[in-house]
Coordinates of C-alpha atoms in Angstrom, one line a residue:
M1 CA 107.8 87.7 139.3
T2 CA 104.6 86.5 137.8
E3 CA 101.3 85.2 140.3
L4 CA 98.2 83.0 138.3
R5 CA 95.1 85.4 139.3
R6 CA 91.4 83.7 137.8
V7 CA 89.5 87.0 136.8
D8 CA 85.7 88.0 134.5
P9 CA 88.0 89.6 131.0
K10 CA 85.6 92.0 131.2
T11 CA 87.1 93.5 134.3
L12 CA 90.1 93.6 133.0
V13 CA 91.7 97.5 131.3
V14 CA 92.7 97.8 127.7
N15 CA 96.9 99.0 127.6
P16 CA 96.8 103.1 126.5
D17 CA 99.8 102.1 125.2
N18 CA 99.6 98.9 122.9
P19 CA 102.1 98.9 120.4
R20 CA 99.3 97.2 118.5
R21 CA 98.1 100.1 116.8
S22 CA 96.8 98.5 113.6
A23 CA 92.6 97.4 113.3
P24 CA 92.3 94.3 114.2
D25 CA 90.9 91.4 111.3
P26 CA 86.9 90.8 112.6
R27 CA 87.6 87.2 111.0
A28 CA 90.9 86.5 112.4
D29 CA 89.5 87.4 115.2
H30 CA 86.5 85.3 115.0
Q31 CA 88.5 82.5 114.4
L32 CA 90.6 82.8 117.6
A33 CA 86.8 83.6 119.6
L34 CA 85.9 79.8 118.1
N35 CA 89.5 77.7 119.5
I36 CA 89.2 79.5 122.7
K37 CA 85.6 78.2 122.5
T38 CA 86.4 74.7 121.5
V39 CA 89.9 74.3 122.4
G40 CA 89.5 76.5 125.8
L41 CA 92.2 79.3 126.8
I42 CA 95.9 77.7 125.7
H43 CA 98.2 80.7 126.9
P44 CA 97.0 83.2 129.7
P45 CA 97.1 86.8 129.7
C46 CA 99.7 89.2 131.1
V47 CA 98.9 91.9 133.1
R48 CA 100.1 94.2 135.3
E49 CA 98.4 96.1 138.4
L50 CA 97.9 99.1 138.8
E51 CA 97.2 101.9 141.8
D52 CA 93.7 101.2 142.5
G53 CA 94.1 97.6 142.9
R54 CA 92.2 97.4 138.9
L55 CA 94.5 95.0 135.7
M56 CA 96.1 96.4 132.6
I57 CA 96.7 94.2 130.2
V58 CA 100.6 94.1 129.2
A59 CA 100.1 91.5 125.9
G60 CA 97.2 89.1 125.6
H61 CA 94.6 92.0 123.8
R62 CA 93.2 89.5 121.0
R63 CA 92.9 87.3 123.5
V64 CA 90.9 89.3 125.9
R65 CA 88.8 89.8 123.5
A66 CA 87.8 86.8 121.9
C67 CA 87.8 85.3 125.5
I68 CA 85.1 87.9 126.3
A69 CA 83.1 87.2 122.6
A70 CA 83.2 83.7 123.6
K71 CA 81.6 84.8 126.7
L72 CA 83.6 82.7 129.4
G73 CA 83.1 84.1 132.6
E74 CA 86.2 83.8 134.2
I75 CA 90.6 82.7 133.3
D76 CA 93.6 82.8 133.5
V77 CA 95.4 85.9 133.6
H78 CA 99.0 86.2 135.2
V79 CA 99.8 89.4 136.6
R80 CA 103.5 91.0 136.1
Q81 CA 106.0 92.4 138.4
G82 CA 108.4 95.0 137.1
D83 CA 108.6 98.8 136.0
E84 CA 107.3 100.5 133.3
K85 CA 110.2 100.1 131.1
S86 CA 109.8 96.0 131.6
H87 CA 105.9 96.0 130.3
T88 CA 106.4 98.0 127.5
M89 CA 109.4 95.6 126.7
A90 CA 107.1 92.3 127.8
S91 CA 104.1 93.8 125.3
V92 CA 106.0 94.4 122.1
A93 CA 108.5 91.3 122.5
E94 CA 105.6 89.3 122.9
N95 CA 103.8 90.4 119.6
V96 CA 107.2 90.6 117.4
V97 CA 109.6 87.5 118.4
R98 CA 107.3 84.9 118.3
E99 CA 107.6 82.0 114.9
A100 CA 104.6 79.6 113.1
M101 CA 104.8 76.6 113.1
S102 CA 106.1 74.7 109.5
E103 CA 103.6 72.9 107.7
S104 CA 105.1 69.5 108.4
D105 CA 105.0 70.2 112.0
Q106 CA 101.5 70.8 111.4
W107 CA 101.4 67.9 109.7
N108 CA 102.5 66.5 113.2
G109 CA 100.1 67.7 114.8
V110 CA 97.7 66.2 112.8
L111 CA 98.4 63.3 112.5
D112 CA 99.2 63.1 116.6
M113 CA 95.3 64.0 117.6
R114 CA 94.3 61.4 114.9
A115 CA 96.5 58.9 116.8
K116 CA 94.6 59.9 119.7
G117 CA 91.0 59.3 118.3
A118 CA 90.0 63.1 117.0
S119 CA 88.0 63.6 113.8
D120 CA 89.5 65.9 111.2
T121 CA 86.0 68.2 111.8
E122 CA 87.8 68.6 115.6
I123 CA 91.4 69.1 114.0
C124 CA 89.4 71.3 111.6
R125 CA 88.4 73.3 114.4
A126 CA 91.3 73.3 117.7
F127 CA 93.7 74.6 113.8
M128 CA 91.2 76.9 113.0
I129 CA 92.0 75.9 108.6
T130 CA 89.5 74.6 106.2
P131 CA 89.7 70.6 104.9
G132 CA 90.9 71.8 101.5
Y133 CA 93.4 73.1 103.9
L134 CA 94.0 70.1 105.8
R135 CA 93.7 68.1 102.4
G136 CA 96.6 70.0 101.7
L137 CA 99.2 68.7 104.7
S138 CA 98.1 66.0 104.3
L139 CA 100.5 65.5 101.1
L140 CA 103.0 66.2 102.7
A141 CA 102.1 61.7 104.4
Q142 CA 103.5 61.1 100.0
M143 CA 106.1 63.3 99.8
H144 CA 109.9 62.7 100.0
A145 CA 111.7 64.3 102.6
P146 CA 113.4 66.5 101.5
I147 CA 110.7 67.6 99.0
I148 CA 109.1 68.5 102.9
A149 CA 112.6 70.0 104.2
A150 CA 112.2 72.5 101.0
I151 CA 108.6 73.3 101.5
D152 CA 109.0 74.2 105.2
A153 CA 111.8 76.5 104.3
G154 CA 109.2 78.5 101.3
M155 CA 111.0 76.9 98.5
G156 CA 108.4 74.3 97.4
P157 CA 106.2 73.5 94.6
S158 CA 103.0 74.9 94.2
F159 CA 99.6 72.7 95.0
A160 CA 99.2 71.3 91.5
E161 CA 102.6 70.2 91.5
R162 CA 101.9 68.9 95.0
N163 CA 99.4 67.0 94.2
A164 CA 101.9 65.7 90.9
I165 CA 104.0 64.6 93.6
A166 CA 101.6 63.4 95.9
R167 CA 100.6 61.0 93.4
T168 CA 104.2 59.6 92.5
P169 CA 105.2 56.3 94.8
L170 CA 108.2 57.5 96.9
E171 CA 110.4 55.7 95.7
R172 CA 110.2 57.2 91.6
Q173 CA 110.2 60.7 93.5
R174 CA 113.9 59.3 95.4
D175 CA 115.0 58.1 92.4
V176 CA 114.1 61.4 90.8
W177 CA 115.7 63.3 93.0
A178 CA 118.9 61.9 92.9
E179 CA 119.2 62.3 89.4
V180 CA 118.2 65.7 89.4
W181 CA 121.2 66.1 92.9
A182 CA 123.6 64.1 91.5
E183 CA 126.8 66.5 91.8
S184 CA 125.3 67.9 94.5
G185 CA 126.3 65.7 97.2
E186 CA 129.4 66.6 99.7
G187 CA 131.5 63.1 99.5
E188 CA 129.9 60.0 99.6
S189 CA 126.9 61.5 100.6
D190 CA 123.8 60.1 99.2
P191 CA 122.1 62.6 96.9
A192 CA 118.3 61.2 97.3
D193 CA 118.5 62.6 100.9
Y194 CA 120.5 66.3 99.6
R195 CA 119.1 69.4 101.2
M196 CA 118.2 72.1 98.5
T197 CA 119.6 75.0 99.4
A198 CA 118.5 78.9 98.5
E199 CA 121.5 79.1 96.0
D200 CA 119.8 76.9 94.6
F201 CA 116.5 77.1 94.1
Q202 CA 117.8 80.3 92.0
Y203 CA 117.9 77.1 89.1
F204 CA 115.4 74.6 90.0
E205 CA 112.2 74.5 88.4
W206 CA 109.2 72.2 90.0
S207 CA 107.7 71.9 87.0
E208 CA 110.6 69.9 85.2
F209 CA 111.0 68.3 88.2
V210 CA 106.7 66.8 88.0
Q211 CA 107.7 66.6 84.5
A212 CA 110.9 64.5 85.2
L213 CA 108.7 61.9 87.2
D214 CA 106.4 61.5 84.3
R215 CA 108.4 60.2 82.4
T216 CA 108.8 56.5 83.9
E217 CA 109.4 55.1 80.5
L218 CA 111.7 55.7 78.2
Y219 CA 111.2 53.0 75.3
A220 CA 114.8 52.6 73.1
R221 CA 112.0 51.9 70.0
D222 CA 111.9 55.4 70.1
F223 CA 115.7 56.7 70.3
A224 CA 118.1 56.1 67.3
F225 CA 121.4 55.8 69.3
D226 CA 123.0 53.0 68.8
E227 CA 124.1 50.5 71.9
A228 CA 127.1 51.9 72.4
T229 CA 125.9 55.2 72.4
A230 CA 123.3 54.4 75.4
K231 CA 127.3 52.1 77.1
E232 CA 128.7 55.6 76.7
A233 CA 125.5 57.9 78.6
G234 CA 124.7 55.3 81.9
V235 CA 121.9 54.3 79.7
V236 CA 120.3 50.9 81.4
W237 CA 117.7 48.9 79.8
E238 CA 114.6 47.6 81.5
E239 CA 112.1 44.9 79.4
D240 CA 109.0 45.8 79.5
L241 CA 107.2 41.9 79.6
F242 CA 104.0 43.2 78.8
G243 CA 104.8 44.0 75.8
Q244 CA 103.6 43.6 71.9
G245 CA 106.0 41.0 70.7
D246 CA 106.7 42.6 67.7
Q247 CA 108.4 45.7 68.9
D248 CA 111.6 46.1 71.0
N249 CA 109.9 46.4 74.9
R250 CA 113.0 48.3 76.2
Y251 CA 113.3 50.7 78.2
C252 CA 114.7 53.2 80.1
T253 CA 113.5 55.0 83.7
S254 CA 117.0 57.6 83.6
F255 CA 115.6 61.0 81.7
P256 CA 119.4 62.4 82.2
A257 CA 120.8 59.3 81.5
M258 CA 118.4 59.5 77.7
F259 CA 119.2 63.2 77.1
K260 CA 123.2 63.0 77.5
A261 CA 122.4 59.7 75.1
Q262 CA 120.6 62.5 72.5
Q263 CA 123.3 65.0 73.3
L264 CA 126.3 62.5 72.1
L265 CA 124.0 61.2 69.3
A266 CA 123.5 64.9 68.2
E267 CA 127.6 66.2 68.7
K268 CA 128.1 62.2 66.1
T269 CA 125.8 62.9 63.6
L270 CA 127.2 67.2 63.3
P271 CA 126.8 68.1 59.7
E272 CA 130.2 69.2 57.9
G273 CA 131.1 72.5 60.0
G274 CA 127.9 72.6 62.3
Q275 CA 128.2 72.7 66.2
F276 CA 126.3 71.0 68.5
I277 CA 124.1 74.3 71.4
G278 CA 122.6 74.0 74.4
T279 CA 118.9 75.1 75.6
D280 CA 117.4 76.3 78.4
H281 CA 113.9 75.7 80.1
Y282 CA 111.9 75.6 77.2
G283 CA 114.1 73.6 75.8
D284 CA 114.7 76.5 72.7
P285 CA 118.4 76.7 71.4
M286 CA 120.7 79.3 72.8
M287 CA 122.7 80.9 70.5
P288 CA 126.8 82.0 71.0
D289 CA 126.9 85.0 71.7
G290 CA 127.0 87.9 67.8
Y291 CA 124.6 85.7 66.5
R292 CA 120.9 84.8 65.7
Q293 CA 118.6 81.8 65.0
V294 CA 117.1 82.0 61.0
N295 CA 113.6 81.7 60.6
H296 CA 112.4 79.5 58.6
W297 CA 110.9 82.2 56.2
E298 CA 114.8 83.8 55.4
C299 CA 116.3 83.6 51.9
A300 CA 119.9 81.4 53.2
L301 CA 123.2 82.4 53.1
E302 CA 126.1 81.2 52.4
S303 CA 127.3 82.0 56.0
D304 CA 125.0 80.4 57.8
I305 CA 126.0 78.0 60.1
P306 CA 124.2 74.6 60.8
V307 CA 123.6 74.1 64.8
V308 CA 121.8 70.9 66.1
W309 CA 120.4 70.9 69.7
V310 CA 118.6 68.3 71.4
N311 CA 115.0 69.9 73.4
S312 CA 115.2 68.8 76.9
G313 CA 111.3 68.8 77.0
T314 CA 110.9 66.1 73.9
L315 CA 114.8 65.0 73.8
Q316 CA 113.7 65.6 70.4
I317 CA 117.3 66.1 68.2
R318 CA 116.4 69.3 66.2
S319 CA 118.6 71.4 63.5
G320 CA 119.0 74.2 62.0
H321 CA 121.0 77.0 61.0
M322 CA 122.5 80.8 62.7
R323 CA 124.1 84.0 61.4
A324 CA 126.0 86.3 62.1
R325 CA 124.9 90.0 63.8
P326 CA 126.0 92.9 61.9
V327 CA 128.7 94.7 63.1
R328 CA 128.0 97.7 65.0
A329 CA 130.7 101.1 63.8
G330 CA 134.1 100.7 66.0
E331 CA 133.6 96.8 66.5
E332 CA 135.8 93.8 64.4
G333 CA 133.7 92.1 62.4
V334 CA 133.1 88.1 63.2
N335 CA 134.3 86.3 60.3
G336 CA 131.4 85.4 57.5
S337 CA 129.1 87.6 58.8
L338 CA 127.2 90.0 56.6
N339 CA 129.4 93.3 57.4
V340 CA 126.2 95.5 57.6
T341 CA 128.0 99.1 60.1
I342 CA 125.1 101.0 62.6
L343 CA 126.0 104.9 63.3
P344 CA 126.0 105.6 65.9
A345 CA 122.8 107.8 67.6
S346 CA 123.5 111.5 66.9
T347 CA 123.6 113.3 70.3
A348 CA 123.9 116.5 68.8
P349 CA 120.0 119.1 69.8
K350 CA 117.4 118.6 67.3
E351 CA 117.1 121.3 65.1
R352 CA 114.0 123.2 63.8
P353 CA 113.2 122.5 60.5
D354 CA 112.5 125.5 58.1
I355 CA 108.5 124.7 57.7
S356 CA 107.0 122.9 60.2
G357 CA 104.0 119.5 59.5
T358 CA 101.1 122.4 58.8
G359 CA 103.4 124.0 56.1
L360 CA 104.2 121.0 54.5
K361 CA 100.3 120.0 54.4
L362 CA 99.3 123.3 53.1
I363 CA 102.2 123.1 49.7
G364 CA 100.6 119.9 49.0
E365 CA 97.4 121.0 49.0
V366 CA 98.8 123.7 47.1
R367 CA 100.5 121.1 44.9
T368 CA 97.9 118.9 44.2
Q369 CA 95.9 122.1 42.7
A370 CA 98.2 122.7 40.5
L371 CA 99.1 119.8 38.8
R372 CA 94.8 118.7 38.3
E373 CA 94.9 122.3 36.0
A374 CA 98.1 121.1 34.6
L375 CA 96.4 117.6 33.6
A376 CA 93.0 119.3 32.4
G377 CA 95.3 121.5 29.8
A378 CA 96.6 118.9 29.0
G379 CA 93.3 118.2 28.3
E380 CA 92.4 120.1 26.3
S381 CA 95.3 120.5 24.0
E382 CA 95.4 118.2 21.3
D383 CA 100.0 118.0 20.7
V384 CA 100.1 115.7 24.2
D385 CA 102.7 112.6 23.2
P386 CA 101.3 109.8 24.2
W387 CA 104.5 108.3 25.8
N388 CA 104.0 111.1 28.7
L389 CA 100.6 109.3 29.9
V390 CA 102.1 106.0 29.2
G391 CA 104.7 106.9 31.7
A392 CA 101.8 109.0 34.0
F393 CA 99.8 106.1 34.0
L394 CA 102.9 103.9 35.6
L395 CA 104.0 106.1 37.9
A396 CA 99.8 106.6 39.2
L397 CA 99.6 103.1 39.8
S398 CA 103.1 103.2 41.8
A399 CA 101.6 105.6 43.9
N400 CA 101.7 105.3 48.1
N401 CA 97.6 106.0 47.9
V402 CA 96.7 102.8 45.3
T403 CA 96.5 99.3 46.2
I404 CA 96.4 96.9 43.8
H405 CA 95.1 93.4 45.0
G406 CA 96.4 90.7 43.3
D407 CA 100.1 91.7 42.6
H408 CA 101.6 88.0 41.7
T409 CA 105.3 90.2 41.7
Y410 CA 105.2 91.7 45.4
D411 CA 107.1 91.2 48.1
P412 CA 106.4 92.2 51.6
Y413 CA 109.5 91.9 53.3
G414 CA 110.9 95.3 50.8
G415 CA 112.0 93.6 47.2
G416 CA 109.3 96.1 45.4
S417 CA 107.3 94.6 42.9
A418 CA 107.2 95.0 38.8
R419 CA 105.5 98.4 39.2
D420 CA 108.1 99.6 41.1
R421 CA 110.9 98.2 38.7
A422 CA 109.4 99.4 35.5
V423 CA 108.4 103.3 37.0
G424 CA 112.7 102.7 37.8
R425 CA 113.5 102.0 34.4
V426 CA 110.9 105.1 33.0
F427 CA 112.5 107.2 35.6
P428 CA 115.5 106.6 36.8
E429 CA 117.1 110.4 37.4
G430 CA 113.3 111.6 38.1
V431 CA 112.3 112.9 33.8
L432 CA 111.1 110.7 31.6
V433 CA 113.1 108.0 29.4
R434 CA 111.4 108.7 26.3
D435 CA 112.8 105.3 24.6
P436 CA 109.7 103.8 23.1
A437 CA 111.4 100.5 23.7
T438 CA 111.5 100.8 27.2
L439 CA 108.4 101.9 27.6
R440 CA 106.5 99.8 25.9
E441 CA 108.7 96.4 28.3
A442 CA 107.5 98.9 31.7
A443 CA 103.8 99.3 30.0
L444 CA 103.7 95.9 29.3
D445 CA 105.5 93.7 32.6
V446 CA 103.1 95.9 35.0
L447 CA 99.8 94.9 33.1
A448 CA 101.4 91.6 33.7
S449 CA 102.0 91.3 37.0
F450 CA 98.4 92.2 38.2
M451 CA 96.1 92.0 35.6
N452 CA 94.4 89.0 35.8
C453 CA 90.8 87.0 35.1
E454 CA 90.2 85.1 38.3
V455 CA 87.1 85.0 39.7
S456 CA 87.3 86.5 43.3
M457 CA 85.9 89.4 45.0
H458 CA 89.3 91.1 46.2
S459 CA 92.0 90.2 43.7
G460 CA 90.1 89.8 40.2
S461 CA 90.2 92.5 37.4
G462 CA 86.6 91.7 35.8
L463 CA 85.8 92.8 32.2
P464 CA 88.9 95.3 31.8
A465 CA 90.6 92.0 32.4
Q466 CA 88.9 90.2 29.5
L467 CA 88.9 93.3 27.0
L468 CA 92.8 94.2 27.9
G469 CA 92.9 90.2 26.2
V470 CA 90.6 90.5 23.8
L471 CA 93.3 94.6 22.2
F472 CA 96.1 92.0 22.2
G473 CA 95.0 88.8 21.0
A474 CA 94.7 86.8 24.3
D475 CA 92.6 84.2 22.7
A476 CA 95.1 83.0 20.7
H477 CA 97.2 81.7 24.2
M478 CA 94.1 79.6 25.1
P479 CA 95.2 76.2 25.5
N480 CA 93.2 72.6 24.9
M481 CA 90.3 72.8 27.4
A482 CA 88.7 68.9 26.9
F483 CA 90.3 67.9 30.2
E484 CA 88.4 66.1 32.6
A485 CA 89.0 68.4 35.5
F486 CA 87.5 71.0 33.4
L487 CA 84.8 69.0 31.6
K488 CA 83.5 67.7 35.5
T489 CA 82.7 71.4 35.5
Y490 CA 79.5 70.9 32.9
S491 CA 76.2 70.4 33.7
K492 CA 74.5 67.5 31.4
P493 CA 72.7 70.3 29.9
G494 CA 75.9 72.2 29.7
I495 CA 78.4 69.4 28.1
T496 CA 74.9 68.2 25.4
K497 CA 75.4 72.0 24.2
A498 CA 79.0 71.9 24.0
V499 CA 78.6 68.4 22.0
K500 CA 76.1 68.9 19.6
A501 CA 78.5 72.4 18.8
E502 CA 81.4 70.5 17.7
G503 CA 79.1 68.1 15.9
L504 CA 79.0 65.0 17.9
E505 CA 76.1 62.6 18.8
E506 CA 74.3 63.1 22.1
K507 CA 75.3 60.6 24.6
P508 CA 73.0 58.9 27.7
T509 CA 75.8 60.0 30.2
G510 CA 77.5 63.4 30.5
K511 CA 80.8 60.8 30.9
A512 CA 80.0 59.2 28.4
M513 CA 79.9 62.6 26.5
R514 CA 82.9 64.2 28.3
E515 CA 84.8 61.1 26.4
A516 CA 83.2 61.6 23.3
L517 CA 84.3 65.1 23.2
M518 CA 88.3 64.3 24.6
G519 CA 88.5 61.7 21.8
H520 CA 87.3 64.0 19.0
V521 CA 89.3 66.5 20.4
G522 CA 92.8 64.7 20.5
E523 CA 95.9 66.4 20.7
G524 CA 94.2 69.3 18.4
R525 CA 92.4 72.6 20.6
W526 CA 88.7 73.3 22.7
V527 CA 88.4 76.8 24.0
P528 CA 84.1 77.0 25.1
E529 CA 82.6 80.4 23.6
A530 CA 82.5 81.1 26.9
A531 CA 85.9 81.1 27.9
G532 CA 86.8 83.3 25.6
F533 CA 88.2 87.0 25.4
G534 CA 85.3 88.1 23.3
E535 CA 82.3 86.9 25.9
G536 CA 83.8 90.6 27.6
I537 CA 82.1 93.1 25.1
A538 CA 79.0 92.1 24.8
A539 CA 79.6 92.3 29.4
W540 CA 80.7 95.5 29.2
K541 CA 77.9 96.8 26.8
E542 CA 75.9 95.9 28.5
E543 CA 78.3 97.4 31.8
L544 CA 78.3 100.9 30.4
A545 CA 74.8 101.2 30.0
R546 CA 73.3 100.3 32.7
K547 CA 76.1 102.5 34.4
A548 CA 74.9 105.1 32.0
K549 CA 71.0 104.8 33.0
S550 CA 72.5 105.1 36.6
A551 CA 73.3 108.0 36.3
A552 CA 70.9 109.6 34.2
A553 CA 68.3 108.7 36.8
R554 CA 70.6 110.5 39.1
A555 CA 70.7 113.2 37.7
K556 CA 67.0 113.6 36.8
L557 CA 66.7 113.0 40.5
Q558 CA 68.4 115.6 40.9
A559 CA 67.1 117.7 38.8
E560 CA 63.6 117.1 40.0
L561 CA 64.9 118.0 43.4
E562 CA 66.1 121.5 42.4
D563 CA 63.4 122.1 41.1
E564 CA 61.0 121.4 44.1
D565 CA 63.7 123.5 46.3
E566 CA 62.6 126.4 43.8
Q567 CA 59.1 125.8 44.1
D568 CA 59.5 125.2 47.5
E569 CA 61.2 129.0 48.3
D570 CA 58.6 130.7 46.2
V571 CA 55.7 129.7 47.7
A572 CA 57.3 131.0 50.5
E573 CA 57.7 134.3 49.5
S574 CA 54.0 134.4 48.1
E575 CA 52.5 133.2 51.6
D576 CA 54.9 136.0 53.1
L577 CA 53.8 138.0 50.9
G578 CA 49.9 137.5 51.3
E579 CA 50.9 137.9 54.8
E580 CA 52.2 141.7 54.3
I581 CA 48.8 142.6 52.2
E582 CA 46.8 141.1 55.3
G583 CA 48.5 142.9 58.1
G584 CA 50.0 145.6 56.2
D585 CA 50.2 148.6 58.2
G586 CA 52.1 151.1 55.4
E587 CA 51.8 154.0 53.8
G588 CA 48.7 153.6 51.2
S589 CA 46.7 150.8 53.3
E590 CA 44.2 152.9 54.3
D591 CA 42.8 154.1 50.6
L592 CA 42.4 150.4 49.5
A593 CA 38.7 149.2 49.7
P594 CA 38.2 145.7 50.2
L595 CA 37.5 143.5 47.2
E596 CA 34.6 141.8 46.6
A597 CA 33.3 138.8 44.8
V598 CA 31.7 139.4 41.9
A599 CA 29.5 136.6 40.4
P600 CA 28.7 135.7 37.2
A601 CA 25.7 137.5 35.8
D602 CA 24.2 133.9 34.5
E603 CA 24.8 132.1 37.9
P604 CA 22.6 133.5 40.8
E605 CA 24.3 134.3 44.4
T606 CA 23.7 131.8 46.8
D607 CA 25.5 130.7 50.1
E608 CA 26.3 127.2 49.4
E609 CA 30.1 126.9 48.3
P610 CA 30.5 125.9 44.7
P611 CA 31.1 122.1 44.7
A612 CA 35.1 121.2 44.2
A613 CA 36.3 120.1 41.3
P614 CA 37.2 116.5 40.2
L615 CA 40.4 115.7 41.2
S616 CA 41.8 114.8 37.9
E617 CA 40.6 118.3 36.5
R618 CA 42.7 120.1 39.6
P619 CA 46.0 121.2 38.8
A620 CA 49.1 119.6 39.7
D621 CA 50.6 120.6 43.5
P622 CA 54.3 121.6 42.8
R623 CA 55.5 120.0 46.3
I624 CA 54.2 117.0 45.6
P625 CA 55.9 114.5 43.5
R626 CA 54.6 113.7 40.3
E627 CA 54.5 109.9 40.7
L628 CA 52.2 110.6 44.1
T629 CA 49.6 112.7 41.9
E630 CA 49.0 110.4 39.7
L631 CA 48.1 107.4 41.6
A632 CA 45.9 110.0 43.2
R633 CA 44.0 110.4 40.4
A634 CA 43.7 107.3 39.8
M635 CA 42.6 105.9 43.0
P636 CA 38.7 107.6 42.1
D637 CA 38.6 104.7 39.0
H638 CA 39.5 101.6 41.2
F639 CA 37.6 103.1 44.9
E640 CA 34.1 103.7 46.2
V641 CA 34.0 105.1 49.0
V642 CA 29.7 104.6 50.8
M643 CA 28.9 106.6 53.4
V644 CA 26.9 104.8 56.4

């Protein structure tokens, strides 16, 4: 039995055994207070009467706090009759056995309130929702009923996908929904009214449904299948009455039918020995078990199998190849596979090596020292075999710490370079093969693999390549360079000099001079002096002179710095010695009388200090650089100091 009473909410006693022990959300309590202030208290709290006559809350603590916050003087309460057990059960059940309204129910409530004249502002206050949330509810008015049912079941699309669906006419939504669930209906039920289950939702993508809604017109001119294939796939053409007259304006709005037609076309046009495969949700091919897709950068093998698939997103027919995966040990290989055996991983415990990593580093340092001493000893000997030096240079060029840019024979996928192959030929067993022909061929192959005369900051070889051309007579192999593409790179003064060097007359335009030069050379060979390899000799000499001058200047500077350091040390020692003499307390210091300055006989004694010597006659201070000293001596000749 319950009794309805009207009491002051501030007089109600809080239940110490309230099942809600967590700290309340201040924001949620504030929203509830605003809602109660707007529409009033809808559900009165449930209370029980104590022995002293006070009323204790059984259920509805938040509502009581909200009423107090809303400054309500009196509220209705239900006074329950019963024992402690029934009161506790009611308190817990009231907080557990409850269910929130579905979005469709909320939207129906909004429609009812609007029909009764409520504004959107009043609705938001009554529901305690934002205007944005209300706009999201309004999208339900433009959605197909099964989609709304999926939203209520918690399987609905995202807010962005809801916007895209709501922009599509209901008839189009119904048609696409029917196409998606065409095989899921029971009996003769209409698939357009099919309600998606939780099991169906595991394999359903709302993004694909939205894409299908956007594909409203699939034109026949964009596809290559014939009428027989279209009829077999169930494609129904419609005519676009507003299309251009010189085009095929037939179109179809059934994406599944067009997809099936593309599949039939792909199967009919399969290459010999090819297979048709399916795709995943992203339109990528799904290879059969035991096979993988061959990438575009891989070399083709005879065992590769051609495959064809239809992209589920764009409806394009794509083709490629698949290759059998390597077979593990103990498994039967697939016909046409690479027959690569992969050994199983060892389960034996890992043993500690005889020498640790630190020990190996020490061995490397000792070996390096021994190698350098051996090379230094070989340099002092006159009977070193030149072929040993050739083989040594080949080894050095293939070292791990040597990187060569511009090697056109380098294979990044492990095929090796000309240097690796050359070293393998001259050191097949780890010992140099003393065959002059083999060494000569290997050395020339390595040189040709990376030495180049290209103008590049990273891969060009520079002047050494030009000297190499002089050494091997590369000028004789230069082709005729009197062609339009090269001559266009000349400036007008440059082409004028080239024409005059050939004994031809100067023309008024650069084009005329280029034509005259090409006509003069004809089928012969013309190579400008600047393009010859001999130009590198003068540049090489200048480079050597520049480096020698730089090295000499560096050595001179280093010597001066060392001399200055020595002089600084001498000055410091002298100062230390003077301090010892002036303040020395050692033996014999008392017998030493202070020295008196003796003036020259021809000069009278005066209290004035002797004039300072001219700056140009003073000895150079060893601690000051020579350049600064010379500059200081020259300053009086150019400057005059005037005292004002």
